[in-house]
mmCIF file of C-alpha atoms in Angstrom:
data_model
loop_
_atom_site.group_PDB
_atom_site.id
_atom_site.type_symbol
_atom_site.label_atom_id
_atom_site.label_comp_id
_atom_site.label_asym_id
_atom_site.label_seq_id
_atom_site.Cartn_x
_atom_site.Cartn_y
_atom_site.Cartn_z
ATOM 1 C CA MET A 1 6.013 -17.822 13.104
ATOM 2 C CA LEU A 2 6.342 -15.143 10.471
ATOM 3 C CA LEU A 3 9.300 -12.894 10.789
ATOM 4 C CA PHE A 4 9.079 -9.282 9.630
ATOM 5 C CA ARG A 5 11.960 -9.674 7.234
ATOM 6 C CA ASP A 6 10.156 -12.668 5.640
ATOM 7 C CA PHE A 7 7.046 -10.569 4.836
ATOM 8 C CA LYS A 8 6.594 -10.441 1.109
ATOM 9 C CA LYS A 9 5.509 -6.923 -0.044
ATOM 10 C CA PRO A 10 2.795 -6.792 -2.692
ATOM 11 C CA ILE A 11 4.247 -5.898 -6.064
ATOM 12 C CA ILE A 12 2.282 -4.580 -9.009
ATOM 13 C CA GLU A 13 3.878 -4.749 -12.471
ATOM 14 C CA TYR A 14 2.580 -2.017 -14.708
ATOM 15 C CA GLU A 15 4.245 -1.134 -18.012
ATOM 16 C CA ASP A 16 7.423 -2.958 -17.164
ATOM 17 C CA ARG A 17 7.582 -1.013 -13.898
ATOM 18 C CA LYS A 18 7.393 -2.606 -10.443
ATOM 19 C CA TYR A 19 5.614 -0.730 -7.719
ATOM 20 C CA ILE A 20 6.442 -2.161 -4.325
ATOM 21 C CA PHE A 21 3.970 -1.173 -1.577
ATOM 22 C CA SER A 22 5.482 -0.791 1.841
ATOM 23 C CA ILE A 23 3.565 -0.947 5.104
ATOM 24 C CA LYS A 24 3.880 2.841 5.457
ATOM 25 C CA SER A 25 2.204 3.520 2.086
ATOM 26 C CA LEU A 26 -0.530 0.937 2.894
ATOM 27 C CA VAL A 27 -1.305 2.656 6.311
ATOM 28 C CA LEU A 28 -1.256 6.035 4.478
ATOM 29 C CA LEU A 29 -3.755 4.722 1.996
ATOM 30 C CA ALA A 30 -5.971 3.254 4.527
ATOM 31 C CA ILE A 31 -6.094 6.614 6.350
ATOM 32 C CA ALA A 32 -6.220 8.986 3.425
ATOM 33 C CA ALA A 33 -8.852 7.051 1.312
ATOM 34 C CA PRO A 34 -11.805 7.523 3.792
ATOM 35 C CA ILE A 35 -10.834 11.091 4.350
ATOM 36 C CA SER A 36 -10.693 11.992 0.684
ATOM 37 C CA ALA A 37 -13.913 10.157 0.034
ATOM 38 C CA TYR A 38 -15.604 12.113 2.816
ATOM 39 C CA LEU A 39 -14.189 15.336 1.424
ATOM 40 C CA ILE A 40 -15.358 14.630 -2.192
ATOM 41 C CA TYR A 41 -18.847 13.542 -1.347
#
């Protein structure tokens, strides 16, 4: 069984910088993306 502290966060390395995506940012992205797409189109 997976424990929460064992969850590996996705990391993107870009120009020697590491961006760690937390669950909060992923949820925010999942909510904001459809709304912004609806507003744009």
